[in-house]
Coordinates of C-alpha atoms in Angstrom, one line a residue:
M1 CA 12.5 -4.9 3.5
Q2 CA 10.0 -2.2 2.0
T3 CA 9.1 -4.7 -0.9
M4 CA 8.4 -7.8 2.3
I5 CA 6.2 -5.4 4.4
V6 CA 3.8 -4.2 0.9
I7 CA 4.1 -8.0 0.3
D8 CA 2.8 -9.1 3.3
V9 CA -0.4 -6.9 2.8
S10 CA -1.3 -9.7 0.1
I11 CA 0.8 -12.7 0.4
V12 CA -1.7 -14.2 3.1
T13 CA -4.8 -14.3 0.8
V14 CA -3.8 -17.1 -1.4
A15 CA -2.9 -19.0 2.1
L16 CA -6.1 -18.0 3.5
P17 CA -7.9 -21.9 2.6
S18 CA -5.4 -23.6 4.4
I19 CA -4.7 -21.5 7.8
Q20 CA -8.9 -21.7 7.6
R21 CA -8.5 -25.7 7.7
D22 CA -5.4 -25.9 10.0
L23 CA -6.7 -23.7 12.9
D24 CA -10.4 -24.1 12.2
I25 CA -11.3 -20.5 11.9
D26 CA -14.9 -19.5 11.7
Q27 CA -15.4 -17.9 8.5
S28 CA -16.4 -14.4 9.6
H29 CA -13.4 -14.3 11.5
L30 CA -11.0 -15.5 8.8
S31 CA -10.4 -12.1 7.2
W32 CA -9.3 -10.9 10.6
V33 CA -6.2 -12.9 9.9
I34 CA -5.4 -9.6 7.0
N35 CA -7.7 -7.1 8.8
A36 CA -5.5 -6.9 11.9
Y37 CA -2.8 -6.3 10.0
T38 CA -3.8 -3.5 8.0
I39 CA -5.2 -1.9 11.0
G40 CA -1.8 -2.3 13.3
F41 CA -0.1 -0.8 10.2
G42 CA -2.2 2.3 9.4
G43 CA -2.6 3.2 12.7
L44 CA 0.8 4.2 13.7
L45 CA 2.0 5.7 10.5
L46 CA 1.7 9.6 10.9
L47 CA 2.9 9.0 14.5
A48 CA 6.2 7.1 13.4
G49 CA 6.8 9.3 11.3
R50 CA 7.0 12.1 13.5
L51 CA 9.0 10.0 16.0
G52 CA 11.4 9.0 13.4
D53 CA 12.4 13.0 13.3
L54 CA 12.4 13.4 17.2
I55 CA 14.3 10.4 18.2
G56 CA 15.8 9.6 15.1
R57 CA 14.6 7.5 11.7
K58 CA 17.2 4.6 12.4
T59 CA 16.4 4.1 15.7
V60 CA 12.4 4.0 14.6
F61 CA 13.4 1.9 11.8
I62 CA 15.2 -0.7 13.5
A63 CA 12.9 -1.3 16.3
G64 CA 9.7 -1.7 13.2
V65 CA 11.8 -4.4 11.6
A66 CA 12.5 -6.3 15.0
A67 CA 8.6 -6.0 15.7
F68 CA 7.7 -7.2 12.4
T69 CA 10.2 -10.2 12.2
G70 CA 9.5 -11.6 15.6
A71 CA 5.9 -11.3 15.4
S72 CA 6.3 -13.2 11.8
A73 CA 8.0 -15.8 13.6
L74 CA 5.3 -16.4 15.9
S75 CA 2.7 -15.9 13.1
G76 CA 4.2 -18.9 11.3
L77 CA 3.5 -20.7 15.5
A78 CA 0.4 -19.6 15.7
W79 CA -1.6 -22.6 17.5
S80 CA -5.1 -20.7 16.9
Q81 CA -7.1 -18.2 15.2
E82 CA -6.5 -15.7 18.6
V83 CA -2.9 -16.1 18.8
L84 CA -2.5 -15.9 14.8
I85 CA -4.5 -12.5 14.8
A86 CA -3.1 -11.0 17.8
T87 CA 0.6 -12.0 16.1
R88 CA -0.5 -10.3 12.9
F89 CA -1.6 -7.1 14.5
I90 CA 1.6 -6.7 16.1
Q91 CA 3.1 -7.4 12.9
G92 CA 1.4 -4.7 11.5
V93 CA 2.5 -2.2 13.9
G94 CA 6.0 -3.2 13.5
A95 CA 5.5 -2.8 9.5
G96 CA 4.2 0.7 10.3
L97 CA 6.9 2.0 12.2
A98 CA 9.5 0.7 9.6
Y99 CA 7.6 2.0 6.6
A100 CA 6.5 4.9 8.0
V101 CA 10.3 6.1 7.9
A102 CA 11.6 4.2 5.2
I103 CA 11.6 6.8 2.7
G104 CA 12.5 9.1 4.9
V105 CA 15.8 7.6 5.3
V106 CA 15.9 7.2 1.3
I107 CA 15.3 10.8 0.8
T108 CA 18.2 11.9 3.7
L109 CA 20.8 8.9 2.5
F110 CA 20.7 10.0 -1.5
T111 CA 21.1 13.6 -2.0
E112 CA 22.5 13.1 -5.8
P113 CA 19.5 13.4 -8.3
R114 CA 20.6 10.6 -10.3
E115 CA 21.2 7.8 -7.1
R116 CA 18.0 9.5 -5.7
G117 CA 16.1 8.7 -8.7
R118 CA 17.4 5.1 -8.7
A119 CA 16.9 4.9 -4.6
L120 CA 13.0 6.1 -5.5
G121 CA 12.6 3.6 -8.5
L122 CA 13.3 0.9 -5.9
V123 CA 10.9 2.2 -3.3
G124 CA 8.6 2.9 -6.0
F125 CA 8.8 -1.0 -7.4
A126 CA 8.2 -2.2 -4.0
Q127 CA 4.4 -0.3 -3.6
A128 CA 3.7 -0.8 -7.8
A129 CA 4.7 -4.9 -7.9
G130 CA 4.1 -5.5 -4.3
A131 CA 0.3 -6.3 -4.1
S132 CA 0.8 -8.7 -7.3
A133 CA 4.0 -10.1 -6.2
G134 CA 2.2 -10.9 -2.8
I135 CA 0.2 -13.0 -4.2
V136 CA 2.2 -14.9 -6.6
L137 CA 4.8 -15.4 -3.7
G138 CA 2.0 -16.8 -1.4
G139 CA 1.0 -19.1 -4.1
V140 CA 4.1 -20.7 -5.0
I141 CA 4.9 -21.2 -1.2
S142 CA 1.4 -22.4 -0.1
H143 CA 1.6 -25.0 -3.3
A144 CA 4.8 -25.9 -2.3
M145 CA 5.1 -25.7 1.2
S146 CA 2.7 -24.7 3.9
W147 CA 0.9 -21.6 5.2
H148 CA 3.5 -21.4 7.8
W149 CA 6.1 -20.4 5.7
V150 CA 4.5 -17.6 4.1
F151 CA 5.5 -16.2 7.6
Y152 CA 8.5 -17.6 8.5
V153 CA 10.1 -16.0 5.0
N154 CA 10.0 -13.0 6.8
V155 CA 12.3 -13.9 9.7
P156 CA 15.7 -14.1 7.6
I157 CA 15.1 -11.2 5.3
G158 CA 14.4 -9.0 8.5
I159 CA 17.5 -10.2 10.3
V160 CA 19.4 -9.2 7.1
A161 CA 17.5 -6.1 6.5
S162 CA 18.6 -5.2 10.3
A163 CA 22.1 -6.1 10.3
L164 CA 22.2 -3.6 7.0
A165 CA 20.4 -1.1 8.5
V166 CA 22.6 -1.1 11.7
R167 CA 25.6 -1.2 9.5
L168 CA 24.8 1.4 6.6
I169 CA 22.2 3.9 7.8
P170 CA 24.0 6.6 9.6
R171 CA 22.6 7.4 13.1
D172 CA 20.6 10.6 13.2
R173 CA 20.1 12.0 16.7
G174 CA 16.6 14.0 15.8
L175 CA 15.3 16.8 17.2
G176 CA 14.5 15.2 20.3
L177 CA 11.2 15.0 22.3
R178 CA 11.5 18.5 23.6
A179 CA 11.0 19.6 20.2
G180 CA 7.4 18.4 20.8
L181 CA 5.6 15.5 20.0
D182 CA 2.2 16.8 20.5
A183 CA 0.8 13.7 22.6
A184 CA -2.8 14.5 22.2
G185 CA -2.5 14.9 18.6
A186 CA -0.6 11.8 18.5
A187 CA -3.5 9.7 20.5
L188 CA -6.3 11.5 18.5
A189 CA -4.2 10.6 14.9
T190 CA -3.4 7.2 16.1
A191 CA -7.0 6.3 17.3
G192 CA -8.6 8.1 14.0
L193 CA -6.6 5.9 11.9
M194 CA -7.2 2.8 13.8
L195 CA -11.0 3.0 14.0
G196 CA -11.2 4.4 10.5
A197 CA -8.8 1.2 9.1
Y198 CA -11.1 -0.9 11.4
A199 CA -14.3 1.0 10.1
V200 CA -13.4 0.3 6.3
V201 CA -12.6 -3.4 6.6
A202 CA -15.5 -4.2 8.7
V203 CA -17.9 -2.1 6.2
G204 CA -16.1 -4.4 3.6
D205 CA -17.5 -7.7 5.8
H206 CA -21.0 -6.9 7.0
G207 CA -22.1 -3.8 4.8
W208 CA -22.8 -0.6 4.6
N209 CA -26.0 -1.1 6.9
S210 CA -24.1 -2.8 9.6
P211 CA -23.8 -1.2 12.8
H212 CA -19.6 -1.0 12.3
A213 CA -20.5 1.7 9.9
L214 CA -20.5 3.8 12.6
V215 CA -17.3 3.1 14.1
G216 CA -16.4 5.5 10.6
L217 CA -18.5 8.2 12.0
A218 CA -16.1 8.2 15.6
S219 CA -13.4 7.9 13.2
L220 CA -14.1 10.8 11.0
A221 CA -15.2 12.6 14.5
L222 CA -11.4 12.1 16.1
L223 CA -9.5 12.8 12.7
G224 CA -11.6 16.2 13.0
G225 CA -10.3 17.0 16.5
F226 CA -7.0 16.2 15.1
V227 CA -7.2 18.8 12.8
L228 CA -8.7 21.1 15.4
R229 CA -5.4 20.1 17.8
Q230 CA -3.2 20.8 15.0
A231 CA -4.3 24.1 14.6
T232 CA -4.1 25.5 18.1
A233 CA -1.1 23.3 19.3
R234 CA 1.8 25.1 20.0
V235 CA 4.0 22.5 18.5
P236 CA 1.6 20.1 16.2
L237 CA 2.1 16.9 14.9
I238 CA 1.6 18.1 11.6
P239 CA 1.9 21.8 11.2
L240 CA -1.4 22.9 8.9
A241 CA 1.1 25.2 6.8
F242 CA 3.0 21.5 5.7
L243 CA -0.1 20.6 3.9
R244 CA -0.5 23.8 2.1
N245 CA 2.6 23.1 -0.2
R246 CA 1.1 22.6 -3.3
T247 CA 3.3 19.8 -4.9
L248 CA 2.8 17.8 -1.2
A249 CA -0.6 17.9 -1.0
G250 CA -1.1 17.6 -4.7
G251 CA 1.5 14.5 -4.5
N252 CA -0.6 12.8 -1.3
I253 CA -4.0 13.5 -3.3
I254 CA -2.5 11.7 -6.6
H255 CA -1.3 8.8 -3.9
I256 CA -4.4 7.8 -2.8
L257 CA -6.2 7.7 -6.2
T258 CA -3.2 5.8 -7.7
T259 CA -3.5 2.8 -4.8
A260 CA -7.4 3.1 -4.6
S261 CA -7.1 1.9 -8.1
T262 CA -4.0 0.0 -8.9
V263 CA -3.7 -2.2 -5.5
P264 CA -7.6 -3.5 -5.5
F265 CA -6.7 -4.2 -9.3
T266 CA -4.1 -6.9 -8.8
I267 CA -6.5 -8.7 -6.1
L268 CA -9.6 -8.1 -8.1
I269 CA -7.7 -9.9 -11.5
A270 CA -6.5 -12.6 -9.5
L271 CA -10.2 -13.5 -8.7
Y272 CA -11.2 -12.8 -12.0
F273 CA -8.6 -15.9 -12.9
Q274 CA -10.1 -18.0 -10.9
Q275 CA -13.8 -17.4 -10.4
V276 CA -14.2 -16.6 -14.5
A277 CA -11.5 -17.7 -16.3
G278 CA -11.2 -21.1 -14.2
Y279 CA -7.5 -20.9 -13.3
S280 CA -6.2 -22.8 -10.0
P281 CA -4.9 -20.6 -7.6
L282 CA -1.0 -21.0 -8.7
D283 CA -2.0 -20.4 -12.3
A284 CA -3.5 -17.6 -11.3
A285 CA -0.3 -16.2 -9.3
L286 CA 1.8 -16.8 -12.1
S287 CA -0.4 -15.4 -14.7
L288 CA 0.4 -11.9 -12.4
M289 CA 4.0 -12.1 -13.4
P290 CA 4.1 -9.4 -16.2
L291 CA 2.4 -6.9 -14.1
A292 CA 5.5 -7.3 -11.6
I293 CA 8.0 -7.8 -14.8
A294 CA 6.9 -4.7 -16.2
S295 CA 6.8 -2.7 -13.3
A296 CA 10.2 -3.7 -12.5
L297 CA 11.5 -2.5 -15.7
T298 CA 10.0 0.7 -15.7
S299 CA 10.9 1.6 -12.4
L300 CA 14.0 0.3 -11.8
T301 CA 15.3 1.4 -15.4
L302 CA 13.4 3.8 -17.1
Y303 CA 12.1 6.0 -14.3
P304 CA 15.3 6.9 -13.2
R305 CA 16.7 8.5 -16.4
L306 CA 13.5 10.5 -16.9
A307 CA 13.1 12.1 -13.4
A308 CA 15.7 14.8 -13.4
R309 CA 14.7 15.9 -16.9
F310 CA 11.1 15.7 -16.9
G311 CA 9.9 16.4 -13.7
S312 CA 7.2 14.9 -12.0
R313 CA 4.2 16.2 -13.6
S314 CA 5.1 14.6 -17.1
L315 CA 5.8 11.2 -15.8
L316 CA 2.7 11.2 -13.3
V317 CA 0.2 12.2 -16.5
T318 CA 2.3 9.4 -18.7
G319 CA 2.5 7.0 -16.2
L320 CA -1.3 7.3 -15.2
T321 CA -2.6 7.5 -18.8
A322 CA -1.0 4.0 -19.2
V323 CA -2.6 2.6 -15.8
T324 CA -5.9 4.2 -17.1
G325 CA -5.9 2.1 -20.6
G326 CA -4.8 -1.0 -18.9
L327 CA -7.4 -0.9 -16.7
L328 CA -10.0 0.0 -19.4
L329 CA -8.9 -2.8 -21.5
A330 CA -9.7 -4.6 -18.4
T331 CA -13.4 -3.7 -18.7
R332 CA -13.5 -6.0 -21.8
L333 CA -12.0 -9.4 -20.3
P334 CA -14.6 -12.1 -21.7
T335 CA -15.6 -14.8 -19.7
D336 CA -13.0 -17.5 -21.9
P337 CA -10.0 -15.1 -22.4
L338 CA -7.4 -15.9 -24.4
Y339 CA -4.2 -15.1 -22.2
A340 CA -2.1 -13.5 -24.3
V341 CA -4.3 -11.2 -26.5
D342 CA -7.1 -10.3 -23.8
I343 CA -5.1 -10.7 -20.3
L344 CA -1.7 -10.1 -21.1
P345 CA -2.2 -6.4 -22.7
A346 CA -4.1 -5.1 -19.6
I347 CA -2.0 -6.4 -16.9
T348 CA 1.5 -5.2 -18.7
L349 CA 0.1 -1.6 -19.2
V350 CA -0.9 -1.6 -15.5
G351 CA 2.5 -2.9 -14.4
A352 CA 4.6 -0.6 -16.9
G353 CA 2.2 2.7 -15.9
S354 CA 2.5 2.0 -12.3
G355 CA 6.5 1.4 -12.3
I356 CA 6.8 4.9 -13.7
V357 CA 4.0 6.5 -11.5
M358 CA 4.8 5.2 -8.0
P359 CA 8.3 6.3 -7.5
A360 CA 7.1 9.8 -8.9
V361 CA 4.6 10.2 -6.7
I362 CA 6.7 9.1 -3.6
A363 CA 8.8 11.8 -4.5
T364 CA 6.2 14.3 -5.2
S365 CA 4.7 13.8 -1.8
M366 CA 8.3 14.2 -0.3
T367 CA 8.9 17.6 -1.4
V368 CA 9.9 19.1 1.7
P369 CA 11.2 22.5 2.8
D370 CA 13.6 20.9 5.4
L371 CA 15.0 17.5 5.4
R372 CA 14.4 17.6 9.2
D373 CA 10.7 17.0 8.2
A374 CA 11.4 14.2 6.1
G375 CA 10.3 11.5 8.8
L376 CA 6.9 13.4 9.1
A377 CA 6.5 13.7 5.0
S378 CA 7.2 9.8 4.7
G379 CA 4.8 9.0 7.4
V380 CA 1.8 11.5 5.9
A381 CA 3.0 9.7 2.5
A382 CA 2.8 6.4 3.7
T383 CA -0.5 7.3 5.3
S384 CA -2.1 8.2 1.9
G385 CA -1.1 5.2 0.4
M386 CA -2.8 3.0 3.1
V387 CA -5.7 4.8 2.8
G388 CA -6.1 4.5 -0.7
D389 CA -5.6 1.0 -1.1
T390 CA -7.9 -0.2 1.9
A391 CA -10.6 1.9 0.9
G392 CA -10.0 1.2 -2.9
I393 CA -10.6 -2.7 -2.0
V394 CA -13.6 -2.2 -0.2
I395 CA -15.2 0.0 -2.6
L396 CA -14.3 -1.8 -5.9
T397 CA -15.2 -5.3 -4.5
T398 CA -18.5 -3.7 -3.1
A399 CA -19.3 -2.0 -6.4
A400 CA -18.5 -5.4 -8.0
A401 CA -20.7 -7.6 -5.6
A402 CA -23.6 -5.1 -5.8
H403 CA -23.3 -4.8 -9.4
T404 CA -23.5 -9.0 -9.6
A405 CA -26.1 -9.6 -7.0
T406 CA -28.4 -7.1 -9.2
L407 CA -28.0 -8.8 -12.2
L408 CA -28.6 -12.0 -10.6
S409 CA -31.8 -10.9 -9.2
G410 CA -32.7 -10.3 -13.1
R411 CA -32.1 -14.0 -13.7
S412 CA -28.7 -13.5 -15.5
Q413 CA -26.6 -16.8 -15.8
P414 CA -24.0 -16.5 -12.7
L415 CA -20.7 -16.8 -14.6
P416 CA -21.7 -13.9 -17.0
A417 CA -22.9 -12.0 -14.0
L418 CA -19.7 -12.4 -12.1
N419 CA -17.7 -11.3 -15.0
D420 CA -20.0 -8.1 -15.4
G421 CA -19.1 -7.4 -11.9
F422 CA -15.4 -7.3 -12.1
H423 CA -15.9 -5.1 -15.4
V424 CA -17.6 -2.6 -13.1
A425 CA -15.1 -2.4 -10.8
F426 CA -12.2 -2.2 -13.2
G427 CA -14.2 1.0 -14.7
I428 CA -14.2 2.7 -11.7
A429 CA -10.3 1.5 -11.2
A430 CA -10.2 3.5 -14.3
A431 CA -12.1 6.6 -13.5
L432 CA -9.5 7.4 -10.2
A433 CA -6.7 6.6 -12.3
A434 CA -7.9 9.1 -14.8
L435 CA -8.6 11.4 -11.7
A436 CA -5.4 11.6 -10.6
A437 CA -3.7 11.9 -14.0
A438 CA -6.0 15.5 -14.2
I439 CA -5.1 16.4 -10.7
A440 CA -1.1 16.0 -11.6
S441 CA -1.9 18.0 -15.1
L442 CA -3.8 20.9 -13.2
L443 CA -2.1 20.8 -9.7
L444 CA 1.3 20.4 -10.3
R445 CA 3.8 22.6 -11.9
R446 CA 5.0 21.9 -15.1
H447 CA 8.5 21.1 -14.2
A448 CA 7.9 20.4 -10.1
P449 CA 10.8 19.1 -8.5
L450 CA 11.1 15.2 -7.7
S451 CA 11.8 15.5 -3.6
T452 CA 14.4 18.2 -3.8
P453 CA 14.6 19.7 -0.5
V454 CA 15.2 23.8 0.4
P455 CA 16.8 24.8 3.3
R456 CA 14.8 27.4 5.4

C-alpha cells in the first residue's frame, strides 16, 4: 500500500492528456488533477502522525486506506473536472493518513535489527522507486487501457491492504486523546502545510511574481505561529525537544534534500526522453525501468545486509555519492543520446544510490527515544519527504524553463536550448544530493543507530 500511495503522485502524469480530452478540462486547471492530491496529502501528515500515537496507528492506517480506496474508485468514475479534482483531494487526504503512520507501524512491528532492516528496505524501495514506477505504470495502463484504470488499479490493492491490516497489524490502544492533541497547534500546522503546498504548486504554474506567491507568506506565518504554540502549549503536538535530537533532525534535513533531488529527476528525465530524445510516452516510461530495478536490488537485498554493520552515516554518504554521480552524468546528456552509453549509467547510479539512501534516511528520521512517539516521528518524516519533493519539482522545473527561455531569447536553437535547461536542473539536483551527503558526514555520528529506540 505504501508503494501505491507514492506511485499515485506520478502515475497520473502520463494520463493527463487523455483525461484532458475526455473531461474537456481547461489547460489552466489540468495541473490541479495532481495538485489537489498533493495538497490533501501534505496537509494532514503531522496531525495524522500524532493521531496515530493517540488513538492507535492501526485505526488511522485503516481509515486512511479506506478513504484512499473509495476516492480512487470515484476518481475513475469522475464525469467532470470538478468531481475529479474533489475526489483527488479526498484521495490525497486518505493517502496522508495512511502514509503518516505507516513507518511507525513498521518500526513497532519489527524490533529485531535484521527484520527491521528488511522492512525498512521495502519502505525505502517504495519511496526511491515510487515516482519512476508510477510513470512506467501510468504509461503502460494509459497505452493499453484507459485513464480510468490509473485510478481503478488502486481499488483491489486497497481492499487487500485493508484486509491484511485488520488481520496482521496488532491493535494498539494509543495514549488516548486526553494525553493531548493540541487542537490549536494541529489547526495551525494543517492550515500552514496545506497553504504551503498550494503556494508551491501555484507558483510552479504561475511564477514567483504572481499573487499566488503571497499565499506562501501566509503559510510561513501560520507555521511560525505553530512553532510559537509548540513552545508554550502544555502538551504540544511536537515537543521542540523532539527536534533537538541531532540524529532525528539531521535525518529529516537529509530527507528533504534527497527527495528534492531524486523525485524531480525522475519526472524531468521522462520529459527529456520525450521532448529532447524523441521517445514516445510508452518508450519513455519503459526507459525508466532500470532505475526502478536498481533501486529494488539495493534497497531489498543490499541495504538489509549493510544496515546493522555500518550504520546510517556510512550508508547515507555512500548512497548519496552514487546519486550525485548519476545526476552529474545526466548533466552531459546529448540531444541524440545512445541509451546504453549516455542514459543507462546515469539512471542506474541514481536508482542504486536511492535504494540505499531512502531506507537509511527513513530509519535515521525515526530514531526516537520512545516507541510511543513513533507515529509522531513517522508524520514528521513523511512531511519532510513531501516538502522536499514538492519544492524540488517547482525549483528544478522553474530553473530549467528559465534557462531555456534565456537561451531562446538569445536566438539559440530550440532543441539545444531545451536540453541545456534540463542540464541546469540536473546540476541543481546534484548539488542538493552532494549537500545532503556533506550534512550526513558532518552532523551524524559515525555509527548512528538505525532507529533503535531507547526506553525513557
